Amino acid sequence: MIECKNIGKTYKSGDDVETQALKSVSFLIKDGEFVAITGPSGSGKSTLMHIIGCLDTPTSGQYFLDGKDVSKLSDDELADIRMQKIGFVFQAFNLLPRTAVLRNVMLPLIYAGESETEREEKAKQALRASAFPEGFWNHHSNQLSGGMMQRVAIARALVNDPTLVLADEPTGNLDTKTGEIVLDTFQRLHAEHGRTIVLITHEQYVAEHAERIIHIRDGDVIDDGRVKSRRIADHAP
Ligand SMILES: Nc1ncnc2c1ncn2[C@@H]1O[C@H](COP(=O)(O)OP(=O)(O)OP(=O)(O)O)[C@@H](O)[C@H]1O
Ligand SMILES: [Mg+2]
C-alpha cells in the first residue's frame, strides 16, 4: 500500500534557484489498484513517480510504503526497497541493443545472486506475463517494433516479481494502435495478476484505461476519483 502524506519536493539548482515541483500531495493507493496520475507538462508527475518509486525522497511530508516510512531512508536502503518491491517502465524503453530479449529481461536479477537457470526461468515467466511472443525471445532488442520493445521493458520490470509497477509515459513514444497493446498488457497484469499499477500520463485518453485517476496541477492534487466509463484497450491479439 502507498500512502503519501503532504508530500512536497523542492529542487535546488545552483545557490539561489529553487523549484517547488510538489507542494502538499496526499493520497492512498491500496494493493491491487490500477491508478493513473495525470496532469499537464511540468505539473510534477515524474517527480511524484520518483518519490513513489523510491528513486528520490521528498523535502517535506511522509511517504509510507507497506506501512514503512521510506521518506528518510538512505540511498542504499531505497535501492533495496526498489529491488524487492518495484518495477519501472519508462517512455524510452532503455533496452540494451544487440542483446537478446531474454538477456535484457534477466538483467535486473544480476545482483540477486541466483543461478543462470533460475534467472532464465524468471525471465521467461515475466515475458509470458507481458504477452511477449515466444518466437522473439532470442531476437536482439533492436530488431523489434516499438510496441514489442515496450513489452520487453514491461517484462524486465516484472522479473523481480514486484508488488508495484510504475510506468512513466509508457505509451509516449508509441502510435495509438501500438499504445493500445501496451495498455492491454497493463490491464491484464492488473486483472489477471493483481499487480498494483501506477501509470503516469499527460493524456486523458490513456489515463481512462485505469480504474482511478489522480489529477495533479502545479504540484498539488486537484482531483482524485474513479473512472466512470473505463476504456478497455482495443487490442486484437
Ligand atoms: N532535477 C530537477 N532539478 C530542478 N528542477 C526540476 C528537476 N526535475 C524537475 N524539475 C522541475 O519540477 C517541475 C515538475 O517537473 P516534472 O518533471 O515532475 O513534471 P512532469 O509533470 O513529469 O512533466 P512532463 O509531463 O513534461 O514530463 C518542473 O518545473 C521541472 O522543471
Ligand atoms: Mg514527466
Short mmCIF file of C-alpha atoms and ligand atoms in Angstrom, two decimals:
data_model
loop_
_atom_site.label_atom_id
_atom_site.label_comp_id
_atom_site.label_asym_id
_atom_site.label_seq_id
_atom_site.Cartn_x
_atom_site.Cartn_y
_atom_site.Cartn_z
CA MET A 1 0.00 0.00 0.00
CA ILE A 2 1.10 3.51 -0.89
CA GLU A 3 0.41 6.40 1.43
CA CYS A 4 1.55 9.92 0.59
CA LYS A 5 1.06 12.48 3.38
CA ASN A 6 1.53 16.15 2.47
CA ILE A 7 4.45 15.40 0.20
CA GLY A 8 6.45 18.35 -1.01
CA LYS A 9 9.51 18.46 -3.21
CA THR A 10 11.67 21.47 -3.86
CA TYR A 11 14.61 21.17 -6.21
CA LYS A 12 17.62 23.34 -5.61
CA SER A 13 19.78 24.06 -8.60
CA GLY A 14 22.71 26.36 -8.06
CA ASP A 15 22.73 28.52 -4.93
CA ASP A 16 19.58 30.54 -5.22
CA VAL A 17 17.31 28.82 -7.75
CA GLU A 18 14.52 26.77 -6.18
CA THR A 19 11.71 24.96 -7.96
CA GLN A 20 8.78 23.72 -5.94
CA ALA A 21 7.73 20.71 -8.02
CA LEU A 22 5.32 19.30 -5.41
CA LYS A 23 3.53 21.32 -2.74
CA SER A 24 1.41 19.10 -0.49
CA VAL A 25 0.34 15.88 -2.13
CA SER A 26 -1.71 13.33 -0.19
CA PHE A 27 -3.39 10.13 -1.31
CA LEU A 28 -3.63 6.44 -0.54
CA ILE A 29 -3.32 3.64 -3.10
CA LYS A 30 -4.41 0.19 -1.99
CA ASP A 31 -2.79 -3.06 -3.06
CA GLY A 32 -4.05 -4.21 -6.43
CA GLU A 33 -5.34 -0.83 -7.60
CA PHE A 34 -4.70 0.44 -11.12
CA VAL A 35 -4.25 4.21 -10.85
CA ALA A 36 -3.32 6.81 -13.43
CA ILE A 37 -1.61 10.03 -12.42
CA THR A 38 -2.24 12.72 -14.94
CA GLY A 39 -1.65 16.43 -15.39
CA PRO A 40 -0.02 18.91 -17.76
CA SER A 41 3.69 19.10 -18.51
CA GLY A 42 5.64 20.37 -15.53
CA SER A 43 2.85 19.61 -13.03
CA GLY A 44 5.10 17.26 -11.04
CA LYS A 45 4.14 13.82 -12.33
CA SER A 46 7.66 12.45 -12.81
CA THR A 47 8.77 14.00 -9.54
CA LEU A 48 5.96 12.16 -7.79
CA MET A 49 6.81 8.93 -9.57
CA HIS A 50 10.43 9.21 -8.45
CA ILE A 51 9.26 9.54 -4.86
CA ILE A 52 6.69 6.72 -5.08
CA GLY A 53 9.34 4.58 -6.78
CA CYS A 54 11.91 5.26 -4.04
CA LEU A 55 14.27 6.86 -6.56
CA ASP A 56 14.16 10.11 -4.61
CA THR A 57 12.91 11.38 -1.26
CA PRO A 58 10.51 14.25 -0.54
CA THR A 59 11.70 17.50 1.04
CA SER A 60 8.58 17.62 3.24
CA GLY A 61 5.82 15.24 4.23
CA GLN A 62 5.91 11.49 4.61
CA TYR A 63 5.74 8.52 2.30
CA PHE A 64 4.70 5.13 3.67
CA LEU A 65 5.21 2.07 1.52
CA ASP A 66 3.58 -1.04 3.01
CA GLY A 67 3.41 0.75 6.34
CA LYS A 68 7.09 1.71 6.42
CA ASP A 69 8.12 5.37 6.35
CA VAL A 70 10.55 5.47 3.46
CA SER A 71 10.78 9.26 3.16
CA LYS A 72 14.02 9.49 5.10
CA LEU A 73 15.90 6.38 4.07
CA SER A 74 19.43 6.39 2.70
CA ASP A 75 20.18 5.73 -0.97
CA ASP A 76 21.24 2.16 -0.20
CA GLU A 77 18.09 1.44 1.76
CA LEU A 78 15.99 2.88 -1.06
CA ALA A 79 17.81 0.69 -3.56
CA ASP A 80 16.96 -2.40 -1.50
CA ILE A 81 13.29 -1.49 -1.45
CA ARG A 82 13.29 -0.89 -5.20
CA MET A 83 14.81 -4.29 -5.82
CA GLN A 84 12.32 -6.07 -3.59
CA LYS A 85 9.11 -4.30 -4.45
CA ILE A 86 9.12 -2.09 -7.51
CA GLY A 87 9.27 -2.48 -11.28
CA PHE A 88 9.78 0.52 -13.59
CA VAL A 89 8.70 1.19 -17.16
CA PHE A 90 9.81 4.40 -18.87
CA GLN A 91 8.91 6.25 -22.04
CA ALA A 92 12.25 5.39 -23.62
CA PHE A 93 12.43 1.64 -23.39
CA ASN A 94 16.07 1.66 -22.19
CA LEU A 95 16.88 -1.80 -23.52
CA LEU A 96 20.37 -2.98 -24.34
CA PRO A 97 20.68 -3.14 -28.14
CA ARG A 98 22.34 -6.10 -29.87
CA THR A 99 21.36 -8.16 -26.85
CA ALA A 100 18.73 -10.88 -26.87
CA VAL A 101 15.30 -10.15 -25.42
CA LEU A 102 15.73 -12.87 -22.79
CA ARG A 103 19.07 -11.38 -21.65
CA ASN A 104 17.52 -7.92 -21.37
CA VAL A 105 14.80 -9.26 -19.10
CA MET A 106 17.28 -11.21 -16.95
CA LEU A 107 19.41 -8.14 -16.36
CA PRO A 108 17.83 -6.81 -13.12
CA LEU A 109 18.46 -10.20 -11.48
CA ILE A 110 22.21 -9.95 -11.87
CA TYR A 111 22.60 -8.75 -8.28
CA ALA A 112 20.11 -11.19 -6.80
CA GLY A 113 22.64 -13.99 -6.54
CA GLU A 114 20.59 -16.57 -8.40
CA SER A 115 21.77 -19.19 -10.84
CA GLU A 116 21.59 -18.64 -14.59
CA THR A 117 18.84 -21.27 -14.88
CA GLU A 118 16.73 -19.60 -12.19
CA ARG A 119 17.19 -16.21 -13.77
CA GLU A 120 16.25 -17.56 -17.18
CA GLU A 121 13.12 -19.22 -15.82
CA LYS A 122 12.02 -15.98 -14.14
CA ALA A 123 12.66 -14.01 -17.33
CA LYS A 124 10.52 -16.43 -19.32
CA GLN A 125 7.68 -16.13 -16.81
CA ALA A 126 7.86 -12.34 -17.00
CA LEU A 127 7.84 -12.42 -20.82
CA ARG A 128 4.74 -14.62 -20.74
CA ALA A 129 3.05 -12.27 -18.26
CA SER A 130 3.74 -9.30 -20.53
CA ALA A 131 2.30 -11.23 -23.50
CA PHE A 132 5.55 -11.11 -25.41
CA PRO A 133 5.55 -13.72 -28.23
CA GLU A 134 7.88 -16.65 -27.61
CA GLY A 135 9.15 -16.69 -31.20
CA PHE A 136 11.05 -13.45 -30.49
CA TRP A 137 12.73 -14.30 -27.19
CA ASN A 138 16.12 -14.72 -28.83
CA HIS A 139 15.85 -11.73 -31.14
CA HIS A 140 18.02 -8.74 -30.41
CA SER A 141 16.04 -5.90 -28.87
CA ASN A 142 16.91 -3.50 -31.70
CA GLN A 143 15.17 -5.86 -34.17
CA LEU A 144 11.76 -5.29 -32.58
CA SER A 145 8.90 -2.85 -33.14
CA GLY A 146 8.26 -0.13 -30.54
CA GLY A 147 5.31 -1.97 -29.01
CA MET A 148 7.35 -5.14 -28.67
CA MET A 149 10.26 -3.23 -27.12
CA GLN A 150 7.91 -1.76 -24.55
CA ARG A 151 6.59 -5.23 -23.71
CA VAL A 152 10.19 -6.37 -23.16
CA ALA A 153 10.61 -3.38 -20.85
CA ILE A 154 7.44 -4.39 -19.01
CA ALA A 155 8.74 -7.96 -18.67
CA ARG A 156 12.02 -6.57 -17.31
CA ALA A 157 10.02 -4.55 -14.78
CA LEU A 158 8.20 -7.72 -13.70
CA VAL A 159 11.17 -10.03 -13.39
CA ASN A 160 11.84 -9.34 -9.71
CA ASP A 161 8.16 -10.08 -9.02
CA PRO A 162 7.38 -6.55 -7.80
CA THR A 163 4.16 -5.76 -5.95
CA LEU A 164 4.16 -2.31 -7.55
CA VAL A 165 4.66 -1.46 -11.23
CA LEU A 166 5.34 2.19 -12.03
CA ALA A 167 5.15 3.43 -15.59
CA ASP A 168 6.07 6.98 -16.66
CA GLU A 169 4.51 7.83 -20.06
CA PRO A 170 4.91 4.22 -21.28
CA THR A 171 2.95 4.97 -24.46
CA GLY A 172 4.66 8.31 -25.10
CA ASN A 173 6.85 7.01 -27.91
CA LEU A 174 4.18 4.81 -29.48
CA ASP A 175 1.44 5.39 -32.04
CA THR A 176 -2.14 4.98 -30.79
CA LYS A 177 -2.54 1.42 -32.01
CA THR A 178 0.74 0.21 -30.53
CA GLY A 179 -0.05 2.12 -27.34
CA GLU A 180 -3.24 0.07 -27.02
CA ILE A 181 -1.19 -3.13 -27.00
CA VAL A 182 0.85 -1.78 -24.10
CA LEU A 183 -2.27 -0.58 -22.25
CA ASP A 184 -3.81 -4.01 -22.81
CA THR A 185 -0.71 -5.52 -21.19
CA PHE A 186 -1.14 -3.31 -18.11
CA GLN A 187 -4.85 -4.11 -17.89
CA ARG A 188 -4.05 -7.83 -17.95
CA LEU A 189 -1.31 -7.50 -15.33
CA HIS A 190 -3.84 -5.80 -13.15
CA ALA A 191 -6.86 -8.05 -13.81
CA GLU A 192 -5.11 -11.42 -14.08
CA HIS A 193 -2.04 -10.94 -11.90
CA GLY A 194 -3.37 -8.49 -9.29
CA ARG A 195 -0.44 -6.09 -9.55
CA THR A 196 -0.65 -2.57 -8.22
CA ILE A 197 -0.09 -0.33 -11.23
CA VAL A 198 0.61 3.39 -11.26
CA LEU A 199 0.56 4.80 -14.76
CA ILE A 200 1.76 8.33 -15.40
CA THR A 201 0.48 10.08 -18.49
CA HIS A 202 -0.46 13.57 -19.65
CA GLU A 203 -3.14 12.10 -21.94
CA GLN A 204 -6.66 11.81 -20.52
CA TYR A 205 -7.45 9.08 -23.04
CA VAL A 206 -4.58 6.92 -21.78
CA ALA A 207 -5.46 7.64 -18.13
CA GLU A 208 -9.01 6.36 -18.70
CA HIS A 209 -7.62 2.83 -19.07
CA ALA A 210 -7.01 2.83 -15.31
CA GLU A 211 -9.66 2.42 -12.59
CA ARG A 212 -8.91 5.69 -10.88
CA ILE A 213 -7.34 8.98 -11.93
CA ILE A 214 -5.36 11.30 -9.68
CA HIS A 215 -5.08 14.64 -11.41
CA ILE A 216 -2.26 16.95 -10.42
CA ARG A 217 -1.57 20.52 -11.39
CA ASP A 218 1.16 22.86 -10.20
CA GLY A 219 2.36 20.33 -7.66
CA ASP A 220 -1.00 19.66 -5.99
CA VAL A 221 -3.77 17.08 -6.37
CA ILE A 222 -6.76 18.84 -7.91
CA ASP A 223 -8.96 15.80 -8.48
CA ASP A 224 -8.98 12.15 -7.44
CA GLY A 225 -11.74 9.76 -8.46
CA ARG A 226 -12.84 6.55 -10.14
CA VAL A 227 -13.03 6.41 -13.93
CA LYS A 228 -16.73 6.39 -14.80
CA SER A 229 -16.60 4.63 -18.14
CA ARG A 230 -13.31 2.88 -18.19
CA ARG A 231 -11.64 2.24 -21.53
CA ILE A 232 -10.72 -1.31 -22.34
CA ALA A 233 -7.64 -1.47 -24.57
CA ASP A 234 -8.68 -2.23 -28.10
CA HIS A 235 -6.21 -4.93 -28.95
CA ALA A 236 -6.73 -7.90 -31.21
CA PRO A 237 -4.02 -10.43 -30.29
N1 LIG B 1 16.08 17.58 -11.22
C1 LIG B 1 15.42 18.73 -11.26
N2 LIG B 1 16.00 19.89 -10.91
C2 LIG B 1 15.33 21.06 -10.94
N3 LIG B 1 14.04 21.17 -11.32
C3 LIG B 1 13.40 20.06 -11.69
C4 LIG B 1 14.06 18.78 -11.70
N4 LIG B 1 13.14 17.84 -12.12
C5 LIG B 1 12.01 18.52 -12.38
N5 LIG B 1 12.15 19.83 -12.12
C6 LIG B 1 11.09 20.86 -12.23
O1 LIG B 1 9.99 20.45 -11.43
C7 LIG B 1 8.75 20.72 -12.06
C8 LIG B 1 7.99 19.41 -12.24
O2 LIG B 1 8.68 18.57 -13.16
P1 LIG B 1 8.24 17.09 -13.51
O3 LIG B 1 9.31 16.51 -14.36
O4 LIG B 1 7.89 16.37 -12.27
O5 LIG B 1 6.92 17.35 -14.36
P2 LIG B 1 6.05 16.37 -15.27
O6 LIG B 1 4.64 16.54 -14.83
O7 LIG B 1 6.61 15.00 -15.22
O8 LIG B 1 6.22 16.99 -16.72
P3 LIG B 1 6.25 16.25 -18.16
O9 LIG B 1 4.81 15.93 -18.49
O10 LIG B 1 6.79 17.29 -19.06
O11 LIG B 1 7.11 15.03 -18.05
C9 LIG B 1 9.11 21.41 -13.37
O12 LIG B 1 9.03 22.79 -13.15
C10 LIG B 1 10.53 20.99 -13.63
O13 LIG B 1 11.20 21.94 -14.37
MG MG B 2 7.45 13.69 -16.67
#
